[in-house]
């Protein structure tokens, strides 16, 4: 015997929720793990575009689904959460609902729970990608296209991915080369990314941007360090990681704050 359909929670309990399936439920998140939007360096154009789109949506106006793609650790998911947080004072009815990739098959049931609510919802899928014979992508069409019933007017989808087309480039090329009709072989999967009205690209940062990120964190959280010491330590930290990104900048800053006895909560 199937359990009865889940009922929507009291959305006034929190500004963020996480969707879980089996059993279906939306779990409130008391405190969102996010940083201030002004601390995100080197993504000004993407920040302004996403902020404008989200503000339109929060005000009840039409808005696009957004795909944030590109280099890892450059603040894609941080930007989504930061933009949501920045609009909370002006638009308290703007909520964010995180859906894990493994729960995508149940996304239609989540939409039914949100449909008709007075609140506005950003449905957020982080680190989205699909492999060969992965049918999860079909579930996303419930959000992007909505079928006969249509996507709820009060829901917009924001997704992040390291891949512009949500699947590896070598897989695209392999399917094209081995198919009888190459143009149709990957069209269904590749066209999924075309259903996002906004494509926001994130690219690796240079050293100056990396250092500006850390200096911004230091100024915001009150961590005192001179420029020469910061530069030397931050570059050494980056060298030990073998990469340079916003994530690496935050990891260095976390270590620095701990050594200086500054709490970040």
PDB file of C-alpha atoms in Angstrom:
ATOM      1  CA  UNK A   1       0.000   0.000   0.000  1.00  0.00           C
ATOM      2  CA  UNK A   2       1.449   3.350  -1.041  1.00  0.00           C
ATOM      3  CA  UNK A   3       1.793   6.022   1.659  1.00  0.00           C
ATOM      4  CA  UNK A   4      -0.440   9.102   1.293  1.00  0.00           C
ATOM      5  CA  UNK A   5       1.046  12.112  -0.553  1.00  0.00           C
ATOM      6  CA  UNK A   6       3.281  14.209   1.643  1.00  0.00           C
ATOM      7  CA  UNK A   7       1.970  17.533   2.834  1.00  0.00           C
ATOM      8  CA  UNK A   8       3.867  20.788   2.454  1.00  0.00           C
ATOM      9  CA  UNK A   9       5.644  22.054   5.561  1.00  0.00           C
ATOM     10  CA  UNK A  10       5.153  25.456   7.122  1.00  0.00           C
ATOM     11  CA  UNK A  11       7.363  27.482   4.781  1.00  0.00           C
ATOM     12  CA  UNK A  12       7.594  30.285   7.329  1.00  0.00           C
ATOM     13  CA  UNK A  13       9.841  28.033   9.442  1.00  0.00           C
ATOM     14  CA  UNK A  14      12.938  28.719   7.342  1.00  0.00           C
ATOM     15  CA  UNK A  15      14.251  30.372   4.193  1.00  0.00           C
ATOM     16  CA  UNK A  16      15.803  27.121   2.932  1.00  0.00           C
ATOM     17  CA  UNK A  17      14.711  23.496   2.680  1.00  0.00           C
ATOM     18  CA  UNK A  18      16.212  20.201   1.525  1.00  0.00           C
ATOM     19  CA  UNK A  19      14.109  17.726  -0.414  1.00  0.00           C
ATOM     20  CA  UNK A  20      14.309  14.069   0.640  1.00  0.00           C
ATOM     21  CA  UNK A  21      12.523  11.169  -1.008  1.00  0.00           C
ATOM     22  CA  UNK A  22      11.282   7.884   0.483  1.00  0.00           C
ATOM     23  CA  UNK A  23       9.525   9.173   2.430  1.00  0.00           C
ATOM     24  CA  UNK A  24       8.898  12.456   0.621  1.00  0.00           C
ATOM     25  CA  UNK A  25       9.523  15.473   2.796  1.00  0.00           C
ATOM     26  CA  UNK A  26      10.935  18.994   2.796  1.00  0.00           C
ATOM     27  CA  UNK A  27      13.287  19.484   5.734  1.00  0.00           C
ATOM     28  CA  UNK A  28      13.840  23.073   6.980  1.00  0.00           C
ATOM     29  CA  UNK A  29      17.439  24.343   7.151  1.00  0.00           C
ATOM     30  CA  UNK A  30      17.788  26.686  10.150  1.00  0.00           C
ATOM     31  CA  UNK A  31      21.029  28.293   8.926  1.00  0.00           C
ATOM     32  CA  UNK A  32      22.209  28.356   5.311  1.00  0.00           C
ATOM     33  CA  UNK A  33      25.927  27.833   4.725  1.00  0.00           C
ATOM     34  CA  UNK A  34      26.630  30.940   2.653  1.00  0.00           C
ATOM     35  CA  UNK A  35      28.810  34.034   2.427  1.00  0.00           C
ATOM     36  CA  UNK A  36      27.986  37.636   1.572  1.00  0.00           C
ATOM     37  CA  UNK A  37      27.574  38.192  -2.164  1.00  0.00           C
ATOM     38  CA  UNK A  38      30.055  41.076  -2.183  1.00  0.00           C
ATOM     39  CA  UNK A  39      32.854  38.701  -1.107  1.00  0.00           C
ATOM     40  CA  UNK A  40      32.641  36.773  -4.379  1.00  0.00           C
ATOM     41  CA  UNK A  41      35.496  38.176  -6.486  1.00  0.00           C
ATOM     42  CA  UNK A  42      36.009  37.789 -10.222  1.00  0.00           C
ATOM     43  CA  UNK A  43      32.426  36.804 -11.049  1.00  0.00           C
ATOM     44  CA  UNK A  44      30.894  40.280 -11.328  1.00  0.00           C
ATOM     45  CA  UNK A  45      29.032  39.711 -14.588  1.00  0.00           C
ATOM     46  CA  UNK A  46      27.575  36.365 -13.505  1.00  0.00           C
ATOM     47  CA  UNK A  47      26.714  37.834 -10.092  1.00  0.00           C
ATOM     48  CA  UNK A  48      24.849  40.825 -11.572  1.00  0.00           C
ATOM     49  CA  UNK A  49      22.996  38.681 -14.133  1.00  0.00           C
ATOM     50  CA  UNK A  50      21.879  36.097 -11.578  1.00  0.00           C
ATOM     51  CA  UNK A  51      20.950  38.794  -9.063  1.00  0.00           C
ATOM     52  CA  UNK A  52      18.753  40.590 -11.613  1.00  0.00           C
ATOM     53  CA  UNK A  53      17.078  37.350 -12.721  1.00  0.00           C
ATOM     54  CA  UNK A  54      16.419  36.301  -9.130  1.00  0.00           C
ATOM     55  CA  UNK A  55      15.092  39.722  -8.127  1.00  0.00           C
ATOM     56  CA  UNK A  56      12.637  39.566 -11.047  1.00  0.00           C
ATOM     57  CA  UNK A  57      11.505  36.143  -9.951  1.00  0.00           C
ATOM     58  CA  UNK A  58      11.181  37.135  -6.287  1.00  0.00           C
ATOM     59  CA  UNK A  59       8.994  40.098  -7.319  1.00  0.00           C
ATOM     60  CA  UNK A  60       6.599  37.754  -9.119  1.00  0.00           C
ATOM     61  CA  UNK A  61       7.872  38.534 -12.603  1.00  0.00           C
ATOM     62  CA  UNK A  62       8.924  36.009 -15.286  1.00  0.00           C
ATOM     63  CA  UNK A  63      12.489  34.701 -14.907  1.00  0.00           C
ATOM     64  CA  UNK A  64      14.765  32.132 -16.534  1.00  0.00           C
ATOM     65  CA  UNK A  65      16.157  28.862 -15.264  1.00  0.00           C
ATOM     66  CA  UNK A  66      19.931  29.226 -14.882  1.00  0.00           C
ATOM     67  CA  UNK A  67      22.871  26.892 -15.467  1.00  0.00           C
ATOM     68  CA  UNK A  68      26.112  27.930 -13.771  1.00  0.00           C
ATOM     69  CA  UNK A  69      28.921  25.960 -15.383  1.00  0.00           C
ATOM     70  CA  UNK A  70      32.706  25.974 -15.490  1.00  0.00           C
ATOM     71  CA  UNK A  71      35.832  25.648 -13.400  1.00  0.00           C
ATOM     72  CA  UNK A  72      35.512  23.842 -10.084  1.00  0.00           C
ATOM     73  CA  UNK A  73      35.851  25.823  -6.898  1.00  0.00           C
ATOM     74  CA  UNK A  74      35.056  29.181  -8.511  1.00  0.00           C
ATOM     75  CA  UNK A  75      31.927  29.945  -6.518  1.00  0.00           C
ATOM     76  CA  UNK A  76      29.048  28.567  -8.580  1.00  0.00           C
ATOM     77  CA  UNK A  77      27.054  27.133  -5.688  1.00  0.00           C
ATOM     78  CA  UNK A  78      28.262  29.919  -3.380  1.00  0.00           C
ATOM     79  CA  UNK A  79      26.801  32.496  -5.775  1.00  0.00           C
ATOM     80  CA  UNK A  80      23.368  30.837  -5.816  1.00  0.00           C
ATOM     81  CA  UNK A  81      23.212  30.792  -2.010  1.00  0.00           C
ATOM     82  CA  UNK A  82      24.671  34.305  -1.702  1.00  0.00           C
ATOM     83  CA  UNK A  83      22.141  35.794  -4.132  1.00  0.00           C
ATOM     84  CA  UNK A  84      19.302  34.115  -2.256  1.00  0.00           C
ATOM     85  CA  UNK A  85      20.635  35.488   1.026  1.00  0.00           C
ATOM     86  CA  UNK A  86      21.100  38.996  -0.379  1.00  0.00           C
ATOM     87  CA  UNK A  87      17.420  39.213  -1.362  1.00  0.00           C
ATOM     88  CA  UNK A  88      15.981  37.852   1.886  1.00  0.00           C
ATOM     89  CA  UNK A  89      15.349  41.201   3.590  1.00  0.00           C
ATOM     90  CA  UNK A  90      13.450  42.613   0.619  1.00  0.00           C
ATOM     91  CA  UNK A  91      11.776  39.343  -0.376  1.00  0.00           C
ATOM     92  CA  UNK A  92      11.241  37.120   2.702  1.00  0.00           C
ATOM     93  CA  UNK A  93       8.945  34.841   0.693  1.00  0.00           C
ATOM     94  CA  UNK A  94      11.856  33.791  -1.547  1.00  0.00           C
ATOM     95  CA  UNK A  95      12.845  30.263  -0.503  1.00  0.00           C
ATOM     96  CA  UNK A  96      15.551  27.911  -1.763  1.00  0.00           C
ATOM     97  CA  UNK A  97      14.980  24.152  -2.031  1.00  0.00           C
ATOM     98  CA  UNK A  98      18.028  21.943  -2.565  1.00  0.00           C
ATOM     99  CA  UNK A  99      17.484  18.699  -4.477  1.00  0.00           C
ATOM    100  CA  UNK A 100      20.219  16.070  -4.535  1.00  0.00           C
ATOM    101  CA  UNK A 101      21.056  14.458  -7.853  1.00  0.00           C
ATOM    102  CA  UNK A 102      20.018  11.002  -6.621  1.00  0.00           C
ATOM    103  CA  UNK A 103      16.557  12.366  -5.757  1.00  0.00           C
ATOM    104  CA  UNK A 104      15.860  13.739  -9.243  1.00  0.00           C
ATOM    105  CA  UNK A 105      13.387  10.930 -10.107  1.00  0.00           C
ATOM    106  CA  UNK A 106      11.101  12.244  -7.359  1.00  0.00           C
ATOM    107  CA  UNK A 107      11.330  15.869  -8.434  1.00  0.00           C
ATOM    108  CA  UNK A 108       7.805  15.862  -9.852  1.00  0.00           C
ATOM    109  CA  UNK A 109       6.408  15.082  -6.410  1.00  0.00           C
ATOM    110  CA  UNK A 110       8.448  17.918  -4.948  1.00  0.00           C
ATOM    111  CA  UNK A 111       7.012  20.310  -7.543  1.00  0.00           C
ATOM    112  CA  UNK A 112       3.480  19.241  -6.621  1.00  0.00           C
ATOM    113  CA  UNK A 113       4.227  20.171  -3.021  1.00  0.00           C
ATOM    114  CA  UNK A 114       5.444  23.645  -4.064  1.00  0.00           C
ATOM    115  CA  UNK A 115       2.766  24.332  -6.675  1.00  0.00           C
ATOM    116  CA  UNK A 116       0.152  26.768  -5.498  1.00  0.00           C
ATOM    117  CA  UNK A 117       2.092  27.993  -2.446  1.00  0.00           C
ATOM    118  CA  UNK A 118       2.279  31.747  -1.938  1.00  0.00           C
ATOM    119  CA  UNK A 119       6.074  31.581  -1.610  1.00  0.00           C
ATOM    120  CA  UNK A 120       8.570  31.711  -4.504  1.00  0.00           C
ATOM    121  CA  UNK A 121      11.068  28.844  -4.754  1.00  0.00           C
ATOM    122  CA  UNK A 122      14.556  28.507  -6.215  1.00  0.00           C
ATOM    123  CA  UNK A 123      14.992  24.784  -6.840  1.00  0.00           C
ATOM    124  CA  UNK A 124      18.744  24.242  -6.547  1.00  0.00           C
ATOM    125  CA  UNK A 125      20.632  21.247  -7.982  1.00  0.00           C
ATOM    126  CA  UNK A 126      24.349  21.368  -7.210  1.00  0.00           C
ATOM    127  CA  UNK A 127      27.123  19.640  -9.159  1.00  0.00           C
ATOM    128  CA  UNK A 128      24.849  18.267 -11.836  1.00  0.00           C
ATOM    129  CA  UNK A 129      26.165  15.925 -14.531  1.00  0.00           C
ATOM    130  CA  UNK A 130      25.050  12.785 -16.336  1.00  0.00           C
ATOM    131  CA  UNK A 131      26.868   9.706 -17.515  1.00  0.00           C
ATOM    132  CA  UNK A 132      26.190   7.195 -20.271  1.00  0.00           C
ATOM    133  CA  UNK A 133      22.744   5.554 -20.044  1.00  0.00           C
ATOM    134  CA  UNK A 134      21.910   7.853 -17.131  1.00  0.00           C
ATOM    135  CA  UNK A 135      18.158   8.460 -17.231  1.00  0.00           C
ATOM    136  CA  UNK A 136      18.113  10.954 -14.346  1.00  0.00           C
ATOM    137  CA  UNK A 137      18.264  13.830 -16.833  1.00  0.00           C
ATOM    138  CA  UNK A 138      14.742  12.960 -18.004  1.00  0.00           C
ATOM    139  CA  UNK A 139      13.405  13.868 -14.576  1.00  0.00           C
ATOM    140  CA  UNK A 140      14.721  17.410 -14.983  1.00  0.00           C
ATOM    141  CA  UNK A 141      12.307  18.001 -17.835  1.00  0.00           C
ATOM    142  CA  UNK A 142       9.557  18.120 -15.220  1.00  0.00           C
ATOM    143  CA  UNK A 143      11.142  21.344 -13.989  1.00  0.00           C
ATOM    144  CA  UNK A 144      12.429  22.756 -17.263  1.00  0.00           C
ATOM    145  CA  UNK A 145       9.427  21.946 -19.446  1.00  0.00           C
ATOM    146  CA  UNK A 146       6.781  20.879 -16.969  1.00  0.00           C
ATOM    147  CA  UNK A 147       4.869  18.580 -19.338  1.00  0.00           C
ATOM    148  CA  UNK A 148       1.169  19.229 -19.906  1.00  0.00           C
ATOM    149  CA  UNK A 149       0.676  20.904 -16.548  1.00  0.00           C
ATOM    150  CA  UNK A 150       3.658  23.194 -17.003  1.00  0.00           C
ATOM    151  CA  UNK A 151       6.343  24.222 -14.558  1.00  0.00           C
ATOM    152  CA  UNK A 152       4.860  25.903 -11.499  1.00  0.00           C
ATOM    153  CA  UNK A 153       4.911  29.670 -11.921  1.00  0.00           C
ATOM    154  CA  UNK A 154       6.435  30.023  -8.459  1.00  0.00           C
ATOM    155  CA  UNK A 155       9.444  27.739  -9.129  1.00  0.00           C
ATOM    156  CA  UNK A 156      12.681  28.411 -11.008  1.00  0.00           C
ATOM    157  CA  UNK A 157      15.590  25.982 -11.388  1.00  0.00           C
ATOM    158  CA  UNK A 158      19.230  26.908 -10.747  1.00  0.00           C
ATOM    159  CA  UNK A 159      21.812  24.190 -11.390  1.00  0.00           C
ATOM    160  CA  UNK A 160      25.600  24.100 -11.220  1.00  0.00           C
ATOM    161  CA  UNK A 161      27.895  21.845 -13.224  1.00  0.00           C
ATOM    162  CA  UNK A 162      31.522  21.579 -14.239  1.00  0.00           C
ATOM    163  CA  UNK A 163      30.233  20.728 -17.739  1.00  0.00           C
ATOM    164  CA  UNK A 164      28.442  23.118 -20.072  1.00  0.00           C
ATOM    165  CA  UNK A 165      26.338  20.344 -21.615  1.00  0.00           C
ATOM    166  CA  UNK A 166      25.983  18.373 -18.355  1.00  0.00           C
ATOM    167  CA  UNK A 167      27.877  15.387 -19.792  1.00  0.00           C
ATOM    168  CA  UNK A 168      31.569  14.747 -20.569  1.00  0.00           C
ATOM    169  CA  UNK A 169      32.860  16.039 -23.911  1.00  0.00           C
ATOM    170  CA  UNK A 170      34.465  12.668 -24.749  1.00  0.00           C
ATOM    171  CA  UNK A 171      31.104  10.960 -24.242  1.00  0.00           C
ATOM    172  CA  UNK A 172      29.471  13.397 -26.656  1.00  0.00           C
ATOM    173  CA  UNK A 173      32.154  12.737 -29.263  1.00  0.00           C
ATOM    174  CA  UNK A 174      32.020   8.949 -28.761  1.00  0.00           C
ATOM    175  CA  UNK A 175      28.258   8.815 -29.207  1.00  0.00           C
ATOM    176  CA  UNK A 176      28.423  10.991 -32.287  1.00  0.00           C
ATOM    177  CA  UNK A 177      31.126   8.880 -33.901  1.00  0.00           C
ATOM    178  CA  UNK A 178      29.434   5.532 -33.210  1.00  0.00           C
ATOM    179  CA  UNK A 179      25.824   6.418 -33.989  1.00  0.00           C
ATOM    180  CA  UNK A 180      24.063   5.771 -37.294  1.00  0.00           C
ATOM    181  CA  UNK A 181      22.676   9.292 -37.152  1.00  0.00           C
ATOM    182  CA  UNK A 182      25.295  11.354 -35.291  1.00  0.00           C
ATOM    183  CA  UNK A 183      23.145  14.466 -35.011  1.00  0.00           C
ATOM    184  CA  UNK A 184      20.453  12.558 -33.112  1.00  0.00           C
ATOM    185  CA  UNK A 185      22.737  10.448 -30.917  1.00  0.00           C
ATOM    186  CA  UNK A 186      23.251  13.008 -28.185  1.00  0.00           C
ATOM    187  CA  UNK A 187      20.641  15.597 -29.081  1.00  0.00           C
ATOM    188  CA  UNK A 188      18.299  14.604 -26.260  1.00  0.00           C
ATOM    189  CA  UNK A 189      20.937  14.939 -23.557  1.00  0.00           C
ATOM    190  CA  UNK A 190      22.734  17.973 -24.973  1.00  0.00           C
ATOM    191  CA  UNK A 191      19.446  19.780 -25.569  1.00  0.00           C
ATOM    192  CA  UNK A 192      18.759  19.608 -21.838  1.00  0.00           C
ATOM    193  CA  UNK A 193      21.286  22.377 -21.244  1.00  0.00           C
ATOM    194  CA  UNK A 194      19.610  24.429 -23.990  1.00  0.00           C
ATOM    195  CA  UNK A 195      16.487  24.547 -21.849  1.00  0.00           C
ATOM    196  CA  UNK A 196      18.233  26.825 -19.354  1.00  0.00           C
ATOM    197  CA  UNK A 197      17.564  30.422 -20.346  1.00  0.00           C
ATOM    198  CA  UNK A 198      20.711  31.648 -18.627  1.00  0.00           C
ATOM    199  CA  UNK A 199      24.177  30.130 -19.105  1.00  0.00           C
ATOM    200  CA  UNK A 200      26.701  31.666 -16.724  1.00  0.00           C
ATOM    201  CA  UNK A 201      30.321  30.619 -17.273  1.00  0.00           C
ATOM    202  CA  UNK A 202      32.937  30.454 -14.499  1.00  0.00           C
ATOM    203  CA  UNK A 203      36.618  30.394 -15.397  1.00  0.00           C
ATOM    204  CA  UNK A 204      39.856  29.858 -13.417  1.00  0.00           C
ATOM    205  CA  UNK A 205      41.032  32.932 -11.526  1.00  0.00           C
ATOM    206  CA  UNK A 206      44.423  34.576 -11.894  1.00  0.00           C
ATOM    207  CA  UNK A 207      46.774  35.235  -8.993  1.00  0.00           C
ATOM    208  CA  UNK A 208      45.632  38.818  -8.409  1.00  0.00           C
ATOM    209  CA  UNK A 209      41.990  37.712  -8.132  1.00  0.00           C
ATOM    210  CA  UNK A 210      43.010  34.889  -5.808  1.00  0.00           C
ATOM    211  CA  UNK A 211      44.783  37.323  -3.492  1.00  0.00           C
ATOM    212  CA  UNK A 212      41.882  39.815  -3.641  1.00  0.00           C
ATOM    213  CA  UNK A 213      39.512  37.059  -2.533  1.00  0.00           C
ATOM    214  CA  UNK A 214      41.609  36.380   0.548  1.00  0.00           C
ATOM    215  CA  UNK A 215      42.063  40.063   1.371  1.00  0.00           C
ATOM    216  CA  UNK A 216      38.283  40.515   1.126  1.00  0.00           C
ATOM    217  CA  UNK A 217      37.727  37.657   3.579  1.00  0.00           C
ATOM    218  CA  UNK A 218      40.300  39.118   5.966  1.00  0.00           C
ATOM    219  CA  UNK A 219      38.719  42.573   5.905  1.00  0.00           C
ATOM    220  CA  UNK A 220      35.191  41.183   6.300  1.00  0.00           C
ATOM    221  CA  UNK A 221      35.991  38.891   9.238  1.00  0.00           C
ATOM    222  CA  UNK A 222      38.513  41.154  10.934  1.00  0.00           C
ATOM    223  CA  UNK A 223      41.621  39.018  10.427  1.00  0.00           C
ATOM    224  CA  UNK A 224      44.714  41.226  10.545  1.00  0.00           C
ATOM    225  CA  UNK A 225      47.657  40.361   8.276  1.00  0.00           C
ATOM    226  CA  UNK A 226      50.034  42.492   6.242  1.00  0.00           C
ATOM    227  CA  UNK A 227      50.012  42.240   2.450  1.00  0.00           C
ATOM    228  CA  UNK A 228      53.513  40.786   2.168  1.00  0.00           C
ATOM    229  CA  UNK A 229      52.834  37.946   4.605  1.00  0.00           C
ATOM    230  CA  UNK A 230      49.447  37.229   3.066  1.00  0.00           C
ATOM    231  CA  UNK A 231      50.923  37.064  -0.423  1.00  0.00           C
ATOM    232  CA  UNK A 232      53.756  34.727   0.585  1.00  0.00           C
ATOM    233  CA  UNK A 233      51.556  32.366   2.595  1.00  0.00           C
ATOM    234  CA  UNK A 234      48.686  32.333   0.100  1.00  0.00           C
ATOM    235  CA  UNK A 235      50.949  31.561  -2.865  1.00  0.00           C
ATOM    236  CA  UNK A 236      52.650  28.780  -0.912  1.00  0.00           C
ATOM    237  CA  UNK A 237      49.240  27.363   0.040  1.00  0.00           C
ATOM    238  CA  UNK A 238      48.123  27.450  -3.572  1.00  0.00           C
ATOM    239  CA  UNK A 239      51.336  25.703  -4.677  1.00  0.00           C
ATOM    240  CA  UNK A 240      50.791  22.840  -2.223  1.00  0.00           C
ATOM    241  CA  UNK A 241      47.268  22.357  -3.591  1.00  0.00           C
ATOM    242  CA  UNK A 242      48.357  22.456  -7.217  1.00  0.00           C
ATOM    243  CA  UNK A 243      45.471  24.753  -8.125  1.00  0.00           C
ATOM    244  CA  UNK A 244      44.147  28.255  -7.645  1.00  0.00           C
ATOM    245  CA  UNK A 245      40.455  28.929  -7.113  1.00  0.00           C
ATOM    246  CA  UNK A 246      37.942  30.566  -4.826  1.00  0.00           C
ATOM    247  CA  UNK A 247      37.674  27.328  -2.863  1.00  0.00           C
ATOM    248  CA  UNK A 248      41.434  27.210  -2.311  1.00  0.00           C
ATOM    249  CA  UNK A 249      41.359  30.879  -1.250  1.00  0.00           C
ATOM    250  CA  UNK A 250      38.689  30.110   1.356  1.00  0.00           C
ATOM    251  CA  UNK A 251      40.596  27.074   2.610  1.00  0.00           C
ATOM    252  CA  UNK A 252      43.722  29.159   3.126  1.00  0.00           C
ATOM    253  CA  UNK A 253      41.683  31.863   4.850  1.00  0.00           C
ATOM    254  CA  UNK A 254      40.051  29.282   7.143  1.00  0.00           C
ATOM    255  CA  UNK A 255      43.508  28.101   8.194  1.00  0.00           C
ATOM    256  CA  UNK A 256      44.674  31.693   8.680  1.00  0.00           C
ATOM    257  CA  UNK A 257      41.641  32.610  10.791  1.00  0.00           C
ATOM    258  CA  UNK A 258      42.196  29.534  12.964  1.00  0.00           C
ATOM    259  CA  UNK A 259      45.839  30.445  13.534  1.00  0.00           C
ATOM    260  CA  UNK A 260      44.852  34.011  14.395  1.00  0.00           C
ATOM    261  CA  UNK A 261      42.103  32.880  16.786  1.00  0.00           C
ATOM    262  CA  UNK A 262      39.214  34.375  14.804  1.00  0.00           C
ATOM    263  CA  UNK A 263      35.908  32.502  14.698  1.00  0.00           C
ATOM    264  CA  UNK A 264      34.001  32.563  11.407  1.00  0.00           C
ATOM    265  CA  UNK A 265      30.508  31.697  12.662  1.00  0.00           C
TER     266      UNK A 265
END
